[in-house]
Amino acid sequence: MKKMKKLLPLLAMALPVFQSHAGENLQLNDLTQNDPFFYTSDQDIKVDDATKTLLGIGRPNKTHSQIPHLPVYYGYMNTNSTYRFLNVTEQVFTMIGEGKHGLWRIQENGTVREYLRQGAEGLPKGADLLSAGNQKLINDNYSYYLPEESWAGYKYPDQKINDKGNLNFIDLPITHPKYEGKYTQHEVVELPSFYCTMSGPDYAYAKQVLDFAFNQPGANTVGPLGKRAGLDVNENYTKVLRLESFPDARSWVNIGQPGKNTINVNWQAVDTNKTAAEYYLLERPFFNRKYIFITAVYDNNDNADFQYVRPQGAYFDSLTQRGLTPKTTVTQAPRFHLENGGLQAVNGLPVFGVHHYDRNVYGGGGACPLKGGDYGHYPETTAGSAWPTNYEEISPLCDGVLVDIKFYSNLDGSSWNNPDKYLANAGVGTKAVTYHSQSGEYGVFTDEYNTDLGIKNPDSQQVPSELTLTYSSVADPVTYTPTMGKPGAAMLPLAGSSCRPIPQQ
């Protein structure tokens, strides 16, 4: 104990040194050191090793039951020094961050904003975007994403006309000929989504894990609610991963406190058996840089509170031409079914977010935008809450809805409740599998309690040296789609972000 007391001051002095240097040798953009099979990096099966008949010679790439190893990835991303940790193991993606994270409501208006390429000829103001004579110029000179131009590719709402008098950006309905009929029979885009930013631009420290996850068979599949929110319009949402909540995770809605004004808050759990919910991790260009967002889409089984289409414009016209009659009035505060019973309207807040106590530290951080549309010049009070393809009249209801950042996704697209998945015969690919072991009579009781009373083990039996089990089915082992390459200099986080700099090689 005396020795420990003498050591404590030394440990106290050493701790800050350890903390200050702990990350110096880590490749924070790839914690696996560009080896997603790092867990076998210390293994080398020799020629004289009996297990070579199962694993081969050298570094093993499969289990003893001949099932291929699967890659492992780790990553993280943050906003405002709040971190979300991403993992892939056994083709299961997990994302765990903070509980009760605030979301903003937005709604797609059925269009895609396309920006003029640098130096390209633009359309004149008032040009007919549906005219056949303008289609080649639209196809060649405008794009929803201009990666080579970085931030400069984005144009603010008040920069619509360039110095040549041409359009810096155009808003095309998703039924426009440029999209070659992909969306002509698309579900009506009538539901809002509730979103929040999960990363900084280019999500440097989550790049490896998300590149892998977005490239797997289970990714880029959008459910029925997501389609009605327009999440499958690839020109807006470039990558999509549908998520499932962990069993104890919830959506929460602010219903306020009885008899008090709206700044008295009270969040209660949403009953997703009655208010259906879908959750997604999305990649989308924001100011012409790619970010990661979390998004929830809701709809009630017994009312149309969430549904809306603006009764004006090319997208609405395309719906009426199909004989569709969507709801054209906004429900300002949609109702949610609650787990503790009842149907309650959501109360949005005027603050930016409940986790953001002091926006002034940013030298101009604003409050809730209180309207939809282009985030653009935020924190100016005229700014919207997200993208220019959003309805202005769908207000964000800031942090009226919270969600627990505790999600998973089966990247192979198959649930673990499948009785054929992960069976031990997957590696050999046959129903009949022969097992080899030392023969003999196993399970004979030798404990005096049992032998004195003459108790025999009913499970004892003679086991032969070869025993063939016949499975009722055989399925392929779980596999993966590989990704190539690793992040380079372009994946560095912005200066001033709360990410730490990536050590350069």
XYZ file of C-alpha atoms in Angstrom:
505
model
C 0.000 0.000 0.000
C 2.892 2.379 0.854
C 4.460 1.645 -2.538
C 1.134 2.377 -4.245
C 0.856 5.719 -2.424
C 4.332 6.649 -3.667
C 3.391 5.662 -7.223
C 0.137 7.633 -7.354
C 1.775 11.053 -7.903
C 3.910 9.561 -10.680
C 0.859 8.033 -12.326
C -0.981 11.331 -12.058
C 1.876 13.101 -13.831
C 2.146 10.393 -16.482
C -1.572 10.335 -17.347
C -1.684 13.681 -19.199
C 1.377 12.615 -21.195
C -0.366 9.382 -22.164
C -3.535 11.235 -23.069
C -1.717 13.795 -25.184
C 0.144 11.162 -27.202
C -2.435 8.371 -27.301
C -3.583 9.132 -30.847
C -0.274 10.079 -32.434
C 0.425 6.714 -34.028
C -3.164 5.835 -34.873
C -4.473 6.026 -38.407
C -7.750 7.548 -37.321
C -9.254 7.362 -40.793
C -8.803 3.572 -40.726
C -8.513 1.935 -37.321
C -7.954 -1.459 -38.962
C -4.746 -0.163 -40.622
C -6.228 -0.946 -44.044
C -6.636 -4.611 -43.083
C -10.282 -5.512 -42.408
C -9.103 -9.027 -41.508
C -6.630 -7.706 -38.938
C -7.844 -10.253 -36.406
C -5.886 -13.011 -38.201
C -2.774 -10.905 -38.862
C -0.801 -12.759 -36.167
C -1.673 -16.233 -37.475
C 0.439 -18.327 -39.830
C -0.411 -21.997 -40.346
C 2.779 -24.012 -40.871
C 3.268 -27.024 -43.102
C 3.566 -29.333 -40.089
C 0.424 -27.965 -38.403
C -2.401 -30.525 -38.424
C -5.004 -27.767 -38.760
C -3.732 -27.075 -42.287
C -6.298 -29.613 -43.520
C -8.984 -27.225 -42.265
C -7.393 -23.825 -42.747
C -4.729 -24.264 -45.409
C -1.137 -23.052 -45.114
C -0.332 -19.450 -44.228
C -2.770 -16.858 -42.962
C -6.232 -18.412 -42.543
C -9.223 -16.898 -44.330
C -11.947 -19.247 -43.101
C -13.200 -21.045 -40.008
C -12.708 -24.717 -39.140
C -16.155 -25.322 -40.628
C -14.955 -23.804 -43.926
C -17.034 -20.641 -43.617
C -15.153 -17.642 -45.052
C -14.034 -14.921 -42.689
C -15.826 -11.605 -43.001
C -14.235 -8.145 -42.884
C -14.396 -5.883 -39.854
C -14.524 -2.091 -40.000
C -14.590 0.616 -37.367
C -15.264 4.319 -37.717
C -16.785 7.335 -36.078
C -18.238 10.704 -36.976
C -19.360 13.725 -35.052
C -21.057 17.067 -34.994
C -20.620 19.580 -32.183
C -18.200 17.236 -30.363
C -20.904 14.581 -30.059
C -19.706 11.256 -31.462
C -21.377 8.327 -33.204
C -19.482 5.042 -33.454
C -19.886 2.802 -36.486
C -18.928 -0.855 -36.741
C -19.239 -3.709 -39.196
C -18.813 -7.251 -37.892
C -20.314 -10.431 -39.348
C -22.026 -8.298 -42.010
C -23.949 -6.402 -39.348
C -23.621 -2.622 -39.334
C -24.150 -0.879 -36.008
C -24.281 2.799 -35.178
C -24.394 3.849 -31.552
C -24.318 7.450 -30.476
C -26.342 9.561 -28.093
C -29.856 9.007 -26.846
C -32.689 11.411 -27.685
C -31.046 13.225 -30.574
C -33.145 16.060 -31.999
C -34.541 15.987 -35.552
C -35.949 18.613 -37.927
C -38.878 18.017 -40.264
C -38.406 18.571 -44.007
C -40.305 17.448 -47.096
C -39.147 16.893 -50.656
C -41.127 18.751 -53.311
C -40.629 16.250 -56.130
C -37.754 18.105 -57.790
C -33.977 17.915 -58.156
C -31.873 21.066 -58.052
C -29.144 20.995 -60.688
C -26.269 23.474 -60.696
C -24.490 24.966 -63.691
C -21.013 23.595 -64.306
C -18.192 26.087 -64.005
C -17.591 27.847 -67.320
C -20.516 26.111 -69.033
C -23.221 27.824 -71.062
C -26.395 28.204 -69.028
C -30.044 28.554 -69.882
C -31.469 32.067 -70.027
C -33.868 33.254 -67.361
C -37.390 32.062 -68.130
C -36.245 29.132 -70.303
C -38.688 26.245 -70.748
C -37.088 23.368 -68.844
C -39.307 20.824 -70.599
C -38.586 22.045 -74.131
C -36.920 19.396 -76.282
C -34.571 22.062 -77.632
C -33.087 22.633 -74.169
C -32.523 19.010 -73.196
C -28.971 18.583 -74.479
C -27.775 21.704 -72.691
C -29.517 20.577 -69.480
C -27.983 17.111 -69.736
C -24.479 18.378 -70.466
C -24.159 21.567 -68.436
C -26.146 21.055 -65.228
C -25.686 18.493 -62.465
C -27.026 17.771 -58.984
C -23.450 17.224 -57.751
C -20.186 18.734 -58.977
C -17.426 16.997 -56.993
C -14.591 18.697 -58.860
C -15.900 22.131 -57.795
C -16.232 21.449 -54.043
C -17.975 24.267 -52.124
C -17.968 26.539 -55.182
C -20.363 24.209 -56.991
C -23.183 25.274 -54.672
C -25.020 28.519 -55.412
C -27.025 30.463 -52.844
C -30.698 31.247 -53.494
C -29.841 34.859 -54.370
C -27.253 33.718 -56.945
C -29.814 32.289 -59.352
C -28.632 34.452 -62.264
C -24.943 34.609 -63.175
C -23.071 37.580 -64.623
C -23.996 36.446 -68.143
C -27.686 36.579 -67.323
C -28.032 32.779 -67.333
C -29.416 30.386 -64.732
C -26.893 29.179 -62.149
C -29.319 26.458 -61.122
C -32.552 24.863 -62.280
C -35.185 22.788 -60.474
C -36.267 19.774 -62.500
C -39.278 17.630 -61.580
C -38.297 14.009 -60.993
C -40.395 13.162 -64.069
C -38.115 15.297 -66.270
C -36.737 13.582 -69.415
C -33.183 13.877 -68.035
C -33.971 11.075 -65.582
C -35.008 8.742 -68.411
C -38.314 7.662 -66.946
C -36.928 6.346 -63.642
C -39.578 8.172 -61.645
C -42.560 8.456 -64.010
C -44.535 5.887 -61.981
C -42.932 6.718 -58.654
C -45.013 6.654 -55.497
C -46.420 10.066 -54.614
C -43.775 12.010 -52.684
C -46.129 13.066 -49.905
C -44.415 12.326 -46.585
C -41.948 14.460 -44.652
C -38.751 13.112 -43.200
C -37.246 14.105 -39.876
C -33.505 14.510 -40.230
C -30.278 15.631 -38.612
C -26.626 15.868 -39.610
C -24.401 13.073 -38.317
C -21.030 14.048 -39.807
C -18.872 16.810 -41.141
C -18.161 17.120 -44.876
C -16.795 13.935 -46.469
C -17.039 12.100 -43.103
C -13.308 11.356 -43.067
C -13.153 9.061 -40.032
C -16.184 7.043 -41.073
C -15.217 6.802 -44.745
C -13.918 3.226 -44.724
C -16.793 1.706 -42.787
C -19.480 3.604 -44.701
C -17.962 2.970 -48.131
C -18.121 -0.710 -47.268
C -21.632 -0.599 -45.788
C -23.136 1.385 -48.669
C -21.636 -1.126 -51.129
C -23.312 -4.212 -49.637
C -26.409 -6.041 -50.963
C -28.596 -4.818 -48.100
C -27.841 -1.151 -48.798
C -29.619 1.265 -51.134
C -32.955 -0.428 -50.542
C -35.763 1.927 -49.579
C -38.972 0.881 -47.851
C -42.521 2.015 -48.654
C -42.460 5.036 -46.339
C -39.020 6.049 -47.548
C -40.200 6.010 -51.157
C -43.141 8.235 -50.252
C -40.586 10.632 -48.749
C -38.472 10.554 -51.926
C -35.451 8.871 -50.333
C -34.964 6.670 -53.407
C -34.466 9.657 -55.721
C -30.768 9.001 -56.294
C -30.030 12.492 -57.546
C -30.955 13.849 -54.108
C -29.927 10.969 -51.846
C -26.778 9.450 -53.304
C -26.466 6.542 -50.842
C -29.002 4.996 -48.485
C -28.817 2.418 -45.707
C -32.018 1.387 -44.002
C -31.633 0.930 -40.253
C -33.464 -0.939 -37.525
C -33.639 0.255 -33.928
C -32.229 -1.804 -31.095
C -35.099 -3.162 -28.975
C -34.858 -0.496 -26.280
C -34.359 2.453 -28.659
C -37.279 4.751 -29.414
C -38.585 7.774 -31.242
C -39.786 10.451 -28.839
C -42.294 13.229 -29.461
C -42.656 16.449 -27.472
C -46.293 16.717 -26.381
C -45.730 19.508 -23.864
C -46.932 19.693 -20.290
C -50.675 19.934 -19.551
C -51.905 23.449 -18.874
C -48.537 25.080 -19.616
C -47.154 26.986 -22.585
C -45.069 25.432 -25.371
C -41.677 26.051 -23.768
C -42.536 23.470 -21.107
C -41.396 20.263 -22.768
C -42.225 16.596 -22.339
C -41.114 13.855 -24.737
C -42.965 10.555 -24.800
C -42.215 7.348 -26.722
C -43.899 6.858 -30.096
C -45.916 3.672 -30.623
C -44.471 2.509 -33.940
C -47.101 -0.212 -34.228
C -49.651 2.539 -34.904
C -47.438 5.345 -36.168
C -45.307 3.436 -38.652
C -41.625 4.392 -38.763
C -38.633 3.767 -41.011
C -35.074 4.878 -40.234
C -32.231 5.562 -42.654
C -28.609 6.609 -42.779
C -28.182 8.801 -45.851
C -25.427 10.384 -47.867
C -26.444 13.619 -49.553
C -24.588 16.607 -50.997
C -24.905 19.663 -48.755
C -23.336 22.833 -50.158
C -21.921 20.458 -52.807
C -19.994 18.382 -50.233
C -21.181 14.973 -49.114
C -22.413 14.583 -45.552
C -24.097 11.790 -43.613
C -27.581 12.292 -42.171
C -29.942 10.298 -39.994
C -33.555 10.333 -41.159
C -36.851 9.021 -39.817
C -40.084 8.782 -41.817
C -43.464 8.370 -40.115
C -47.069 7.833 -41.165
C -50.200 7.017 -39.215
C -52.386 4.042 -40.010
C -55.575 5.937 -39.160
C -55.108 9.494 -40.470
C -53.314 11.534 -43.133
C -51.617 14.062 -40.835
C -48.162 13.581 -42.353
C -49.254 13.662 -45.998
C -49.007 16.693 -48.279
C -48.233 17.762 -51.850
C -48.172 21.418 -52.874
C -50.982 21.901 -55.419
C -48.812 23.798 -57.889
C -45.857 23.180 -60.179
C -44.566 20.611 -62.650
C -44.445 17.774 -60.124
C -48.050 18.284 -59.028
C -49.091 18.495 -62.687
C -47.427 15.129 -63.342
C -49.515 13.587 -60.552
C -52.812 14.992 -61.797
C -51.975 13.707 -65.281
C -51.815 10.240 -63.705
C -55.241 10.784 -62.149
C -53.842 11.049 -58.613
C -55.394 13.307 -55.982
C -52.948 13.754 -53.085
C -53.743 15.683 -49.907
C -52.966 19.348 -50.562
C -53.296 20.915 -47.123
C -50.535 21.022 -44.514
C -51.104 19.566 -41.061
C -48.904 21.979 -39.168
C -48.437 19.730 -36.135
C -48.988 16.067 -37.073
C -50.127 13.674 -34.377
C -48.225 10.634 -33.144
C -49.553 7.548 -31.380
C -47.856 7.104 -28.008
C -46.763 3.934 -26.251
C -48.556 5.034 -23.096
C -51.763 5.544 -25.067
C -53.395 8.400 -26.906
C -52.767 10.438 -30.036
C -50.853 13.674 -29.481
C -49.679 16.511 -31.730
C -45.969 17.293 -31.829
C -44.716 20.577 -30.381
C -41.701 22.014 -32.169
C -39.295 24.398 -30.450
C -37.816 27.770 -31.452
C -34.284 26.745 -30.396
C -31.721 25.224 -32.777
C -31.635 22.043 -30.713
C -32.055 20.937 -27.127
C -28.394 19.878 -26.923
C -27.203 23.309 -28.110
C -27.220 25.587 -25.076
C -25.081 28.410 -26.450
C -25.181 29.104 -30.169
C -23.444 32.459 -29.675
C -20.073 30.735 -29.262
C -20.071 30.338 -33.052
C -20.079 34.096 -33.498
C -23.538 34.041 -35.010
C -25.174 30.693 -34.391
C -28.895 30.929 -34.963
C -32.123 29.487 -33.636
C -34.587 27.140 -35.322
C -35.172 28.394 -38.918
C -38.938 27.841 -38.484
C -39.473 27.236 -42.210
C -38.414 24.763 -44.856
C -36.157 25.329 -47.848
C -32.506 26.071 -48.559
C -30.300 26.330 -45.449
C -28.164 28.694 -47.540
C -27.392 31.856 -45.582
C -28.168 30.420 -42.134
C -27.916 31.760 -39.412
C -29.599 34.703 -41.122
C -33.241 34.612 -40.078
C -34.366 34.299 -43.717
C -32.736 30.868 -44.161
C -34.554 27.557 -44.472
C -33.888 24.309 -42.645
C -32.224 22.031 -45.222
C -32.218 21.788 -49.032
C -33.688 23.876 -51.859
C -35.810 20.893 -52.921
C -37.876 21.169 -49.714
C -41.243 22.873 -49.303
C -40.977 26.156 -47.439
C -44.404 25.626 -45.847
C -43.311 22.401 -44.116
C -41.698 23.903 -41.029
C -38.936 21.994 -39.199
C -40.654 21.600 -35.800
C -37.128 21.679 -34.387
C -36.499 18.883 -31.880
C -40.196 18.175 -31.553
C -39.091 14.642 -32.424
C -36.053 12.962 -30.867
C -34.532 9.626 -31.797
C -32.141 7.303 -29.999
C -28.979 6.836 -32.070
C -28.854 3.090 -31.500
C -29.310 1.260 -34.802
C -28.225 -1.791 -36.780
C -28.556 -3.119 -40.318
C -27.969 -6.587 -41.796
C -25.722 -5.711 -44.713
C -26.373 -8.944 -46.601
C -30.085 -8.130 -46.599
C -31.031 -11.226 -44.606
C -32.284 -11.382 -41.027
C -30.692 -13.615 -38.409
C -34.139 -15.063 -37.705
C -33.799 -17.043 -40.948
C -33.532 -20.712 -39.787
C -31.115 -21.557 -42.626
C -28.706 -18.665 -42.074
C -25.383 -19.380 -40.351
C -25.891 -23.143 -40.145
C -22.616 -25.015 -39.760
C -22.974 -26.879 -43.077
C -22.834 -23.658 -45.107
C -19.073 -23.949 -45.536
C -19.145 -27.438 -47.081
C -22.337 -26.782 -49.033
C -24.083 -30.131 -48.460
C -26.877 -31.362 -46.216
C -24.799 -34.346 -45.085
C -21.683 -33.458 -43.084
C -19.270 -36.077 -41.717
C -17.641 -35.359 -38.356
C -14.373 -37.010 -37.267
C -13.398 -37.589 -33.642
C -11.875 -40.110 -31.260
C -14.209 -43.092 -30.927
C -15.306 -44.499 -27.614
C -18.067 -44.570 -25.023
C -18.712 -41.047 -23.825
C -20.659 -39.826 -20.825
C -20.301 -42.776 -18.404
C -20.929 -41.534 -14.850
C -17.976 -41.941 -12.460
C -19.028 -39.699 -9.571
C -19.633 -41.807 -6.408
C -23.032 -40.229 -5.869
C -24.218 -41.714 -9.156
C -22.285 -45.005 -9.052
C -23.347 -45.853 -5.467
C -26.993 -45.359 -6.416
C -26.581 -47.153 -9.723
C -27.654 -44.078 -11.708
C -26.831 -44.352 -15.394
C -26.409 -41.405 -17.760
C -29.242 -41.599 -20.314
C -27.139 -39.534 -22.737
C -24.116 -41.848 -22.597
C -23.381 -43.554 -25.911
C -20.742 -45.095 -28.107
C -19.497 -42.457 -30.549
C -17.821 -43.769 -33.725
C -14.747 -42.181 -35.302
C -16.933 -40.928 -38.153
C -20.453 -39.634 -37.708
C -22.573 -38.075 -40.448
C -25.196 -35.484 -39.539
C -27.914 -34.731 -42.081
C -29.211 -31.165 -41.994
C -32.709 -30.311 -43.155
C -31.372 -27.607 -45.474
C -28.210 -26.003 -46.788
C -27.643 -22.322 -47.518
C -24.700 -20.382 -48.882
C -22.431 -18.817 -46.272
C -22.788 -15.104 -45.617
C -20.581 -13.203 -48.053
C -19.715 -9.594 -48.797
C -18.992 -7.217 -51.655
C -15.432 -5.881 -51.353
C -14.523 -2.221 -51.659
C -11.242 -1.034 -53.047
C -8.829 1.676 -52.027
C -8.474 3.806 -48.930
C -9.139 7.485 -48.191
C -6.533 9.919 -49.408
C -5.857 13.588 -48.851
C -9.314 14.530 -50.106
C -10.797 12.860 -47.050
C -9.223 15.220 -44.512
C -11.705 16.911 -42.173
C -12.152 20.653 -42.329
C -9.941 22.865 -40.226
C -11.898 23.976 -37.204
C -14.056 20.860 -37.061
C -14.136 18.912 -33.815
C -12.449 15.989 -35.555
C -8.769 15.542 -34.878
C -6.394 15.771 -37.862
C -5.488 12.542 -39.613
C -1.764 11.703 -39.412
C -0.266 11.756 -42.900
C 1.934 8.986 -44.244
